[in-house]
GROMACS .gro file of C-alpha atoms in nm:
model
  399
    1MET     CA    1  -1.983  -1.379   3.441
    2THR     CA    2  -2.354  -1.341   3.364
    3PRO     CA    3  -2.415  -1.031   3.150
    4PRO     CA    4  -2.642  -0.761   3.294
    5PRO     CA    5  -3.009  -0.772   3.196
    6ALA     CA    6  -3.106  -0.578   2.887
    7THR     CA    7  -3.251  -0.235   2.961
    8ALA     CA    8  -3.516  -0.103   2.726
    9LEU     CA    9  -3.430   0.237   2.575
   10ASP     CA   10  -3.645   0.470   2.370
   11LEU     CA   11  -3.430   0.534   2.064
   12ARG     CA   12  -3.694   0.728   1.870
   13ARG     CA   13  -3.592   1.076   1.761
   14THR     CA   14  -3.830   1.370   1.764
   15GLY     CA   15  -3.597   1.649   1.655
   16PHE     CA   16  -3.256   1.706   1.500
   17GLY     CA   17  -3.055   1.550   1.781
   18PRO     CA   18  -3.004   1.196   1.907
   19ALA     CA   19  -3.262   1.017   2.118
   20PRO     CA   20  -3.223   1.137   2.478
   21ASP     CA   21  -3.188   0.779   2.608
   22ALA     CA   22  -2.897   0.718   2.368
   23GLU     CA   23  -2.731   1.044   2.474
   24ALA     CA   24  -2.762   0.941   2.838
   25VAL     CA   25  -2.574   0.618   2.763
   26ARG     CA   26  -2.297   0.806   2.579
   27ASP     CA   27  -2.259   1.059   2.859
   28GLY     CA   28  -2.263   0.781   3.118
   29ALA     CA   29  -2.103   0.440   3.073
   30GLY     CA   30  -2.087   0.471   2.693
   31ILE     CA   31  -2.220   0.117   2.648
   32ALA     CA   32  -2.543  -0.057   2.748
   33ARG     CA   33  -2.709  -0.393   2.699
   34VAL     CA   34  -3.040  -0.342   2.520
   35PRO     CA   35  -3.324  -0.558   2.389
   36THR     CA   36  -3.369  -0.579   2.012
   37PRO     CA   37  -3.687  -0.606   1.804
   38PHE     CA   38  -3.554  -0.916   1.626
   39GLY     CA   39  -3.473  -1.144   1.920
   40PRO     CA   40  -3.155  -1.161   2.132
   41PRO     CA   41  -3.027  -0.859   2.325
   42ALA     CA   42  -2.728  -0.659   2.202
   43TRP     CA   43  -2.456  -0.428   2.332
   44LEU     CA   44  -2.516  -0.067   2.227
   45LEU     CA   45  -2.213   0.152   2.148
   46THR     CA   46  -2.262   0.530   2.156
   47ARG     CA   47  -1.917   0.695   2.148
   48GLN     CA   48  -1.740   0.770   1.822
   49ALA     CA   49  -1.411   0.602   1.912
   50ASP     CA   50  -1.592   0.279   2.004
   51VAL     CA   51  -1.814   0.290   1.695
   52ARG     CA   52  -1.511   0.345   1.469
   53ARG     CA   53  -1.321   0.065   1.641
   54MET     CA   54  -1.608  -0.179   1.594
   55LEU     CA   55  -1.689  -0.082   1.234
   56GLY     CA   56  -1.321  -0.090   1.141
   57ASP     CA   57  -1.257  -0.441   1.276
   58ALA     CA   58  -1.432  -0.691   1.049
   59ASP     CA   59  -1.215  -0.970   1.190
   60THR     CA   60  -1.370  -0.930   1.536
   61PHE     CA   61  -1.719  -0.803   1.457
   62ALA     CA   62  -1.889  -1.005   1.183
   63ASN     CA   63  -2.159  -0.875   0.954
   64GLY     CA   64  -2.220  -1.209   0.787
   65TRP     CA   65  -2.377  -1.394   1.077
   66THR     CA   66  -2.691  -1.602   1.038
   67PRO     CA   67  -2.979  -1.643   1.285
   68GLU     CA   68  -2.843  -1.992   1.358
   69ASP     CA   69  -2.530  -1.829   1.506
   70LEU     CA   70  -2.733  -1.669   1.784
   71ALA     CA   71  -2.872  -1.810   2.104
   72GLY     CA   72  -3.239  -1.763   2.174
   73ASP     CA   73  -3.540  -1.697   1.955
   74VAL     CA   74  -3.453  -1.496   1.644
   75ARG     CA   75  -3.773  -1.353   1.501
   76ARG     CA   76  -3.623  -1.198   1.187
   77ASP     CA   77  -3.294  -1.093   1.033
   78PRO     CA   78  -3.280  -0.708   1.046
   79ARG     CA   79  -3.039  -0.689   0.752
   80GLN     CA   80  -3.264  -0.870   0.506
   81LEU     CA   81  -3.387  -0.639   0.230
   82SER     CA   82  -3.497  -0.904  -0.020
   83GLY     CA   83  -3.595  -1.268  -0.037
   84ASP     CA   84  -3.247  -1.382   0.059
   85ARG     CA   85  -2.911  -1.219   0.136
   86SER     CA   86  -2.739  -1.282  -0.197
   87GLY     CA   87  -2.568  -0.966  -0.315
   88ASN     CA   88  -2.671  -0.770  -0.005
   89LEU     CA   89  -2.343  -0.607   0.100
   90LEU     CA   90  -2.495  -0.522   0.439
   91SER     CA   91  -2.499  -0.888   0.539
   92LEU     CA   92  -2.162  -0.999   0.402
   93ASP     CA   93  -1.804  -1.003   0.528
   94PRO     CA   94  -1.473  -1.022   0.342
   95PRO     CA   95  -1.383  -1.195   0.118
   96GLU     CA   96  -1.736  -1.218  -0.031
   97HIS     CA   97  -1.806  -0.855   0.050
   98THR     CA   98  -1.470  -0.748  -0.095
   99ARG     CA   99  -1.535  -0.932  -0.421
  100LEU     CA  100  -1.875  -0.772  -0.479
  101ARG     CA  101  -1.775  -0.426  -0.364
  102ARG     CA  102  -1.474  -0.428  -0.596
  103LEU     CA  103  -1.707  -0.494  -0.892
  104LEU     CA  104  -1.919  -0.192  -0.796
  105ALA     CA  105  -1.659   0.052  -0.670
  106GLY     CA  106  -1.552   0.178  -1.010
  107GLU     CA  107  -1.903   0.304  -1.084
  108PHE     CA  108  -1.919   0.506  -0.760
  109THR     CA  109  -1.597   0.705  -0.781
  110VAL     CA  110  -1.621   1.084  -0.779
  111ARG     CA  111  -1.504   1.088  -1.141
  112ARG     CA  112  -1.776   0.848  -1.255
  113MET     CA  113  -2.040   1.031  -1.054
  114ARG     CA  114  -1.955   1.351  -1.239
  115ARG     CA  115  -2.100   1.192  -1.551
  116LEU     CA  116  -2.436   1.206  -1.376
  117GLU     CA  117  -2.403   1.570  -1.273
  118PRO     CA  118  -2.577   1.722  -1.581
  119ARG     CA  119  -2.868   1.482  -1.545
  120ILE     CA  120  -2.900   1.545  -1.170
  121THR     CA  121  -2.901   1.920  -1.238
  122GLU     CA  122  -3.172   1.870  -1.499
  123ILE     CA  123  -3.386   1.664  -1.259
  124VAL     CA  124  -3.346   1.929  -0.987
  125ASP     CA  125  -3.436   2.212  -1.226
  126ASP     CA  126  -3.742   2.022  -1.352
  127HIS     CA  127  -3.873   1.988  -0.997
  128LEU     CA  128  -3.803   2.351  -0.916
  129ASP     CA  129  -3.999   2.448  -1.229
  130ALA     CA  130  -4.286   2.226  -1.115
  131LEU     CA  131  -4.281   2.382  -0.767
  132GLU     CA  132  -4.292   2.729  -0.919
  133ARG     CA  133  -4.583   2.635  -1.145
  134SER     CA  134  -4.786   2.476  -0.866
  135GLY     CA  135  -4.728   2.773  -0.638
  136ALA     CA  136  -4.708   2.809  -0.263
  137PRO     CA  137  -4.771   2.653  -0.023
  138ALA     CA  138  -4.602   2.331  -0.128
  139ASP     CA  139  -4.487   2.017   0.051
  140LEU     CA  140  -4.113   2.011  -0.001
  141VAL     CA  141  -4.089   1.645   0.101
  142SER     CA  142  -4.329   1.498  -0.156
  143GLN     CA  143  -4.265   1.753  -0.431
  144TYR     CA  144  -3.886   1.791  -0.409
  145ALA     CA  145  -3.694   1.588  -0.151
  146LEU     CA  146  -3.845   1.246  -0.230
  147PRO     CA  147  -3.871   1.244  -0.610
  148ILE     CA  148  -3.523   1.378  -0.692
  149PRO     CA  149  -3.314   1.096  -0.536
  150SER     CA  150  -3.574   0.847  -0.655
  151LEU     CA  151  -3.531   0.957  -1.016
  152VAL     CA  152  -3.153   0.967  -0.985
  153ILE     CA  153  -3.118   0.614  -0.845
  154CYS     CA  154  -3.380   0.479  -1.086
  155GLU     CA  155  -3.188   0.629  -1.377
  156LEU     CA  156  -2.863   0.489  -1.241
  157LEU     CA  157  -3.012   0.139  -1.232
  158GLY     CA  158  -3.235   0.160  -1.538
  159VAL     CA  159  -3.574   0.150  -1.364
  160PRO     CA  160  -3.841   0.245  -1.622
  161PRO     CA  161  -4.013   0.579  -1.553
  162GLY     CA  162  -4.350   0.408  -1.528
  163ASP     CA  163  -4.230   0.196  -1.235
  164GLN     CA  164  -4.085   0.476  -1.026
  165ASP     CA  165  -4.394   0.574  -0.824
  166GLU     CA  166  -4.454   0.213  -0.724
  167PHE     CA  167  -4.089   0.170  -0.630
  168GLN     CA  168  -4.089   0.487  -0.420
  169ALA     CA  169  -4.398   0.382  -0.225
  170ARG     CA  170  -4.265   0.032  -0.158
  171THR     CA  171  -3.922   0.158  -0.052
  172SER     CA  172  -4.075   0.404   0.192
  173ALA     CA  173  -4.297   0.132   0.340
  174GLN     CA  174  -4.003  -0.108   0.384
  175LEU     CA  175  -3.827   0.147   0.606
  176ASP     CA  176  -4.126   0.191   0.839
  177ALA     CA  177  -4.001   0.076   1.179
  178GLY     CA  178  -4.358   0.005   1.292
  179LEU     CA  179  -4.419  -0.247   1.014
  180SER     CA  180  -4.554  -0.590   1.114
  181ASP     CA  181  -4.336  -0.892   1.037
  182ASP     CA  182  -4.600  -1.026   0.795
  183ARG     CA  183  -4.610  -0.700   0.602
  184ARG     CA  184  -4.230  -0.684   0.603
  185VAL     CA  185  -4.210  -1.033   0.448
  186ALA     CA  186  -4.471  -0.942   0.187
  187LEU     CA  187  -4.290  -0.624   0.084
  188ALA     CA  188  -3.958  -0.809   0.064
  189ALA     CA  189  -4.118  -1.064  -0.168
  190GLU     CA  190  -4.264  -0.785  -0.387
  191ALA     CA  191  -3.926  -0.611  -0.405
  192LEU     CA  192  -3.750  -0.934  -0.494
  193ALA     CA  193  -3.999  -1.014  -0.770
  194TYR     CA  194  -3.966  -0.665  -0.916
  195MET     CA  195  -3.586  -0.675  -0.917
  196GLN     CA  196  -3.585  -1.020  -1.075
  197GLY     CA  197  -3.796  -0.881  -1.356
  198LEU     CA  198  -3.573  -0.575  -1.395
  199VAL     CA  199  -3.259  -0.790  -1.420
  200ALA     CA  200  -3.428  -1.027  -1.664
  201ARG     CA  201  -3.518  -0.734  -1.894
  202ALA     CA  202  -3.162  -0.601  -1.867
  203ARG     CA  203  -3.025  -0.941  -1.969
  204ARG     CA  204  -3.228  -0.926  -2.289
  205ASP     CA  205  -3.121  -0.569  -2.365
  206PRO     CA  206  -2.841  -0.431  -2.144
  207GLY     CA  207  -2.851  -0.052  -2.127
  208GLU     CA  208  -2.594   0.207  -2.021
  209ASP     CA  209  -2.708   0.188  -1.658
  210LEU     CA  210  -2.533   0.014  -1.369
  211ILE     CA  211  -2.709  -0.320  -1.418
  212GLY     CA  212  -2.623  -0.316  -1.788
  213MET     CA  213  -2.260  -0.241  -1.705
  214LEU     CA  214  -2.243  -0.527  -1.456
  215LEU     CA  215  -2.392  -0.766  -1.709
  216ARG     CA  216  -2.153  -0.663  -1.985
  217GLU     CA  217  -1.836  -0.651  -1.777
  218HIS     CA  218  -1.890  -0.891  -1.486
  219ASP     CA  219  -2.162  -1.139  -1.579
  220ASP     CA  220  -1.925  -1.433  -1.528
  221ASP     CA  221  -1.837  -1.307  -1.178
  222LEU     CA  222  -2.194  -1.267  -1.050
  223THR     CA  223  -2.479  -1.506  -0.994
  224ASN     CA  224  -2.824  -1.387  -1.095
  225ASP     CA  225  -2.929  -1.378  -0.729
  226GLU     CA  226  -2.628  -1.160  -0.645
  227LEU     CA  227  -2.713  -0.916  -0.923
  228VAL     CA  228  -3.073  -0.896  -0.802
  229GLY     CA  229  -2.959  -0.840  -0.443
  230ILE     CA  230  -2.713  -0.567  -0.541
  231ALA     CA  231  -2.975  -0.382  -0.742
  232ASN     CA  232  -3.234  -0.410  -0.464
  233LEU     CA  233  -2.994  -0.284  -0.199
  234LEU     CA  234  -2.889   0.015  -0.409
  235LEU     CA  235  -3.250   0.107  -0.481
  236VAL     CA  236  -3.345   0.106  -0.113
  237ALA     CA  237  -3.023   0.254   0.028
  238GLY     CA  238  -2.978   0.516  -0.243
  239HIS     CA  239  -3.322   0.669  -0.228
  240GLU     CA  240  -3.469   0.724   0.117
  241THR     CA  241  -3.141   0.838   0.273
  242THR     CA  242  -3.073   1.131   0.039
  243ALA     CA  243  -3.442   1.218   0.026
  244ASN     CA  244  -3.457   1.254   0.404
  245MET     CA  245  -3.137   1.458   0.407
  246LEU     CA  246  -3.289   1.704   0.158
  247GLY     CA  247  -3.605   1.748   0.362
  248LEU     CA  248  -3.453   1.756   0.709
  249GLY     CA  249  -3.152   1.955   0.588
  250THR     CA  250  -3.374   2.226   0.440
  251LEU     CA  251  -3.553   2.259   0.774
  252ALA     CA  252  -3.217   2.286   0.952
  253LEU     CA  253  -3.110   2.565   0.717
  254LEU     CA  254  -3.442   2.747   0.757
  255ARG     CA  255  -3.384   2.744   1.133
  256HIS     CA  256  -3.030   2.881   1.082
  257PRO     CA  257  -3.069   3.181   0.846
  258GLU     CA  258  -2.701   3.277   0.840
  259ALA     CA  259  -2.603   2.928   0.725
  260LEU     CA  260  -2.886   2.930   0.471
  261ALA     CA  261  -2.762   3.257   0.322
  262ARG     CA  262  -2.408   3.120   0.290
  263VAL     CA  263  -2.526   2.804   0.116
  264ARG     CA  264  -2.742   3.015  -0.118
  265ASP     CA  265  -2.482   3.279  -0.202
  266ASP     CA  266  -2.137   3.123  -0.158
  267GLU     CA  267  -2.048   2.825  -0.374
  268ASP     CA  268  -1.747   2.745  -0.153
  269ALA     CA  269  -1.972   2.711   0.151
  270VAL     CA  270  -2.187   2.433   0.005
  271ALA     CA  271  -1.955   2.132   0.049
  272PRO     CA  272  -1.868   2.212   0.416
  273ALA     CA  273  -2.238   2.272   0.483
  274VAL     CA  274  -2.326   1.928   0.347
  275GLU     CA  275  -2.070   1.766   0.578
  276GLU     CA  276  -2.200   1.956   0.881
  277LEU     CA  277  -2.557   1.860   0.791
  278MET     CA  278  -2.450   1.496   0.766
  279ARG     CA  279  -2.283   1.515   1.108
  280TRP     CA  280  -2.547   1.719   1.285
  281LEU     CA  281  -2.851   1.534   1.148
  282SER     CA  282  -2.713   1.178   1.126
  283ILE     CA  283  -3.032   1.053   0.965
  284VAL     CA  284  -2.918   0.688   0.970
  285SER     CA  285  -2.925   0.599   1.337
  286SER     CA  286  -2.751   0.265   1.304
  287GLY     CA  287  -2.638  -0.002   1.064
  288SER     CA  288  -2.647  -0.379   1.059
  289PRO     CA  289  -2.591  -0.551   1.397
  290ARG     CA  290  -2.252  -0.720   1.427
  291LEU     CA  291  -2.167  -1.052   1.591
  292ALA     CA  292  -1.861  -1.064   1.817
  293LEU     CA  293  -1.630  -1.344   1.700
  294ARG     CA  294  -1.413  -1.332   2.011
  295ASP     CA  295  -1.422  -1.183   2.359
  296VAL     CA  296  -1.338  -0.812   2.346
  297GLU     CA  297  -1.337  -0.534   2.603
  298ILE     CA  298  -1.499  -0.196   2.530
  299GLU     CA  299  -1.548   0.078   2.791
  300GLY     CA  300  -1.452  -0.170   3.064
  301VAL     CA  301  -1.720  -0.418   2.960
  302THR     CA  302  -1.640  -0.762   2.822
  303ILE     CA  303  -1.839  -0.838   2.510
  304ARG     CA  304  -1.844  -1.215   2.481
  305ARG     CA  305  -1.796  -1.423   2.168
  306GLY     CA  306  -2.142  -1.471   2.017
  307ASP     CA  307  -2.287  -1.143   2.151
  308LEU     CA  308  -2.458  -0.900   1.915
  309VAL     CA  309  -2.332  -0.541   1.896
  310VAL     CA  310  -2.531  -0.240   1.772
  311PHE     CA  311  -2.435   0.126   1.757
  312ASN     CA  312  -2.581   0.475   1.751
  313LEU     CA  313  -2.444   0.713   1.486
  314PRO     CA  314  -2.624   1.030   1.606
  315THR     CA  315  -2.457   1.013   1.948
  316ALA     CA  316  -2.122   0.926   1.790
  317ASN     CA  317  -2.142   1.229   1.562
  318ARG     CA  318  -2.220   1.457   1.854
  319ASP     CA  319  -1.955   1.309   2.081
  320PRO     CA  320  -1.793   1.594   2.280
  321ALA     CA  321  -1.470   1.393   2.288
  322VAL     CA  322  -1.444   1.447   1.912
  323VAL     CA  323  -1.632   1.768   1.829
  324ASP     CA  324  -1.619   2.102   2.012
  325GLU     CA  325  -1.969   2.219   2.105
  326PRO     CA  326  -2.123   1.925   1.916
  327GLU     CA  327  -2.481   2.046   1.963
  328ARG     CA  328  -2.409   2.366   1.772
  329PHE     CA  329  -2.482   2.366   1.398
  330ASP     CA  330  -2.186   2.539   1.234
  331ILE     CA  331  -2.112   2.505   0.862
  332THR     CA  332  -1.777   2.682   0.906
  333ARG     CA  333  -1.629   2.398   1.111
  334ASP     CA  334  -1.292   2.273   0.989
  335GLY     CA  335  -1.408   1.926   0.891
  336PRO     CA  336  -1.456   1.740   1.222
  337PRO     CA  337  -1.473   1.365   1.160
  338HIS     CA  338  -1.815   1.206   1.131
  339VAL     CA  339  -1.943   0.855   1.075
  340ALA     CA  340  -2.270   0.947   0.903
  341PHE     CA  341  -2.165   0.732   0.604
  342GLY     CA  342  -2.034   0.458   0.832
  343HIS     CA  343  -1.672   0.352   0.860
  344GLY     CA  344  -1.445   0.068   0.755
  345VAL     CA  345  -1.515  -0.182   0.480
  346HIS     CA  346  -1.887  -0.099   0.490
  347HIS     CA  347  -1.842   0.276   0.447
  348CYS     CA  348  -2.130   0.388   0.225
  349LEU     CA  349  -2.053   0.298  -0.136
  350GLY     CA  350  -2.287   0.570  -0.263
  351ALA     CA  351  -2.139   0.855  -0.056
  352PRO     CA  352  -2.004   1.041  -0.365
  353LEU     CA  353  -2.347   1.027  -0.529
  354ALA     CA  354  -2.529   1.142  -0.216
  355ARG     CA  355  -2.289   1.432  -0.168
  356MET     CA  356  -2.331   1.538  -0.530
  357GLU     CA  357  -2.711   1.534  -0.509
  358MET     CA  358  -2.707   1.748  -0.195
  359ARG     CA  359  -2.446   1.991  -0.331
  360ILE     CA  360  -2.671   2.050  -0.632
  361ALA     CA  361  -3.017   2.040  -0.472
  362PHE     CA  362  -2.969   2.261  -0.164
  363PRO     CA  363  -2.828   2.577  -0.330
  364ALA     CA  364  -3.053   2.537  -0.636
  365LEU     CA  365  -3.361   2.539  -0.414
  366LEU     CA  366  -3.246   2.839  -0.210
  367ARG     CA  367  -3.147   3.041  -0.516
  368ARG     CA  368  -3.473   2.973  -0.697
  369PHE     CA  369  -3.675   3.071  -0.390
  370PRO     CA  370  -3.464   3.322  -0.192
  371THR     CA  371  -3.758   3.399   0.039
  372LEU     CA  372  -3.828   3.033   0.120
  373HIS     CA  373  -3.991   2.993   0.461
  374LEU     CA  374  -4.211   2.753   0.656
  375ALA     CA  375  -4.582   2.766   0.572
  376ILE     CA  376  -4.674   2.632   0.917
  377ALA     CA  377  -4.572   2.717   1.271
  378ASP     CA  378  -4.227   2.587   1.358
  379ASP     CA  379  -4.363   2.363   1.634
  380GLU     CA  380  -4.605   2.199   1.389
  381VAL     CA  381  -4.329   2.031   1.185
  382ASP     CA  382  -4.401   1.658   1.177
  383PHE     CA  383  -4.096   1.434   1.223
  384ALA     CA  384  -4.116   1.077   1.090
  385THR     CA  385  -4.054   0.899   1.420
  386GLN     CA  386  -4.154   0.553   1.293
  387HIS     CA  387  -3.908   0.534   1.005
  388ALA     CA  388  -3.572   0.363   1.021
  389ILE     CA  389  -3.424   0.659   0.833
  390HIS     CA  390  -3.483   0.982   1.027
  391GLY     CA  391  -3.670   1.251   0.840
  392LEU     CA  392  -3.993   1.446   0.805
  393GLU     CA  393  -4.343   1.336   0.716
  394ARG     CA  394  -4.396   1.663   0.529
  395LEU     CA  395  -4.248   2.012   0.511
  396PRO     CA  396  -4.499   2.279   0.402
  397VAL     CA  397  -4.313   2.583   0.263
  398ALA     CA  398  -4.391   2.907   0.087
  399TRP     CA  399  -4.190   3.182  -0.084
   0.00000   0.00000   0.00000
């Protein structure tokens, strides 16, 4: 049977919720065939059960496909974050993915992350001090939300302080959805060259950071290209995501004063609030496209072997089949399931670190500035609609 023609959808988000076109698919058939910016069309999944099924079945839905596996003109590989895919967990399947993830997993356990907690607290306090010195109004995105995760991930990987501004600017540019293919290639080459230099310096003098640990303990198990790819992926994935959560999450709390007060005053409310923010905001709209390795039926539609499959996390996290009153922001919910960190073998490796940063940064900000409020009209808040990671362009605040 000939598949239906691809229907163009506007998947840009202009507020906290999913794109209206994606919601319409979820509330209708649940699945749609859509064009993609990188070539062949794909099947879009929007319901949580379907997203979990697909992400949890690496034997049916492959992450490690190559453009040669697809029919039609493939303009670029959307998973490519550096000069090639070596070490990029987002483009690998088991057993290669399993081997690399196992080498990294020990450094991202909750117990290991706790070693970073004093340093994260220090970084947060330093930026709060700087905000207080500079005075109101201040842009919370550029002065708080962006630099804190940047410094944390740079410290984790051993990026020299003098390189951090350049890294932050390049990472932000790489996630601009409106970027031309030529500019995308140029930035990927710059990132690759930088990471090659960072790894080369670490080989000469391994530090106590993640790259140094990998060199000391697993050098025989990793190629140089794999080590470069791992470091590059962690830099990109570990920075912009948490930064956008801090900015967008602060705006969400400002718009929900009762929740803000609980996060500020009740230590036990912080962890549930972070989970509700992750669910309700779902700043990562999708992940890497998958390739169907066999015919499979979802929502009454047959996805053929060789078809691409994409998914929408914001609609999945607000699926009324899973969450009661999903549009309501409620930090007292009893842990409804969410897929904001993904699911299955590709569940976000850095989730413990991201949670720790948010659990420290949100209450610290609100306690330092208990009268925090927007310094502009609410309808003047500028959402970053062109970025692959949903967030804010700026967030002017005062206290």
